[in-house]
């Protein structure tokens, strides 16, 4: 998933950001966010969790899910 996330992060850098959490060294945050496996995505808006989801997926699906959660229409 790293290449997919890197491509999405670059392409959508003006729309949203990715932040990587090292689950091996940040066990407190891992527990706080209830991360059970990787990859796990947690979408925040204004510092608050909006929704989370997990699992590997193609680039188009990842973008669609994030934009949908953030209620962003790509055609705008």
Short mmCIF file of C-alpha atoms in Angstrom, two decimals:
data_model
loop_
_atom_site.label_atom_id
_atom_site.label_comp_id
_atom_site.label_asym_id
_atom_site.label_seq_id
_atom_site.Cartn_x
_atom_site.Cartn_y
_atom_site.Cartn_z
CA UNK A 1 0.00 0.00 0.00
CA UNK A 2 2.93 2.38 0.46
CA UNK A 3 3.22 3.23 -3.25
CA UNK A 4 -0.54 3.77 -3.49
CA UNK A 5 -0.65 6.00 -0.41
CA UNK A 6 2.40 7.93 -1.63
CA UNK A 7 0.76 8.53 -5.02
CA UNK A 8 -2.54 9.61 -3.46
CA UNK A 9 -0.77 11.85 -0.94
CA UNK A 10 1.10 13.62 -3.73
CA UNK A 11 -1.87 13.92 -6.07
CA UNK A 12 -4.30 15.17 -3.39
CA UNK A 13 -1.83 17.17 -1.26
CA UNK A 14 -3.98 20.30 -1.60
CA UNK A 15 -7.14 18.45 -0.54
CA UNK A 16 -6.11 16.21 2.39
CA UNK A 17 -3.02 14.86 4.13
CA UNK A 18 -1.76 11.48 5.25
CA UNK A 19 0.05 11.00 8.55
CA UNK A 20 1.74 7.72 9.32
CA UNK A 21 1.54 6.26 12.81
CA UNK A 22 4.20 3.72 13.78
CA UNK A 23 2.10 1.13 15.60
CA UNK A 24 5.24 -0.48 17.04
CA UNK A 25 6.47 2.60 18.87
CA UNK A 26 3.20 4.49 19.42
CA UNK A 27 1.26 1.83 21.31
CA UNK A 28 -0.76 4.40 23.27
CA UNK A 29 -2.13 6.03 20.10
CA UNK A 30 -2.60 2.60 18.52
CA UNK A 31 -4.82 1.61 21.45
CA UNK A 32 -6.57 5.00 21.56
CA UNK A 33 -7.51 4.74 17.89
CA UNK A 34 -8.35 1.01 18.28
CA UNK A 35 -6.06 -0.02 15.44
CA UNK A 36 -6.22 -3.80 15.11
CA UNK A 37 -4.41 -4.27 11.79
CA UNK A 38 -2.71 -2.47 8.99
CA UNK A 39 -3.36 -0.63 6.88
CA UNK A 40 -5.89 1.32 8.91
CA UNK A 41 -7.08 4.75 7.79
CA UNK A 42 -8.64 7.25 10.17
CA UNK A 43 -10.16 10.34 8.62
CA UNK A 44 -10.09 13.50 10.74
CA UNK A 45 -11.82 16.81 10.17
CA UNK A 46 -10.90 19.77 12.38
CA UNK A 47 -9.02 17.43 14.74
CA UNK A 48 -11.98 15.10 15.26
CA UNK A 49 -12.35 11.55 13.96
CA UNK A 50 -14.97 11.38 11.22
CA UNK A 51 -14.62 7.74 10.24
CA UNK A 52 -12.09 4.95 9.96
CA UNK A 53 -11.64 1.98 7.68
CA UNK A 54 -9.07 -0.73 7.13
CA UNK A 55 -7.66 -2.88 4.39
CA UNK A 56 -5.59 -2.72 1.26
CA UNK A 57 -7.36 -1.40 -1.83
CA UNK A 58 -6.64 0.05 -5.24
CA UNK A 59 -5.82 3.75 -5.54
CA UNK A 60 -9.18 4.72 -7.04
CA UNK A 61 -11.10 3.03 -4.23
CA UNK A 62 -8.94 4.66 -1.54
CA UNK A 63 -9.47 8.11 -3.05
CA UNK A 64 -13.21 7.52 -3.48
CA UNK A 65 -13.60 6.44 0.15
CA UNK A 66 -11.66 9.38 1.55
CA UNK A 67 -13.41 11.95 -0.64
CA UNK A 68 -16.77 10.40 0.23
CA UNK A 69 -16.08 10.56 3.95
CA UNK A 70 -14.95 14.17 3.64
CA UNK A 71 -17.97 14.89 1.41
CA UNK A 72 -15.78 16.29 -1.34
CA UNK A 73 -17.05 16.14 -4.92
CA UNK A 74 -14.11 15.72 -7.30
CA UNK A 75 -16.03 17.44 -10.09
CA UNK A 76 -16.08 20.77 -8.24
#
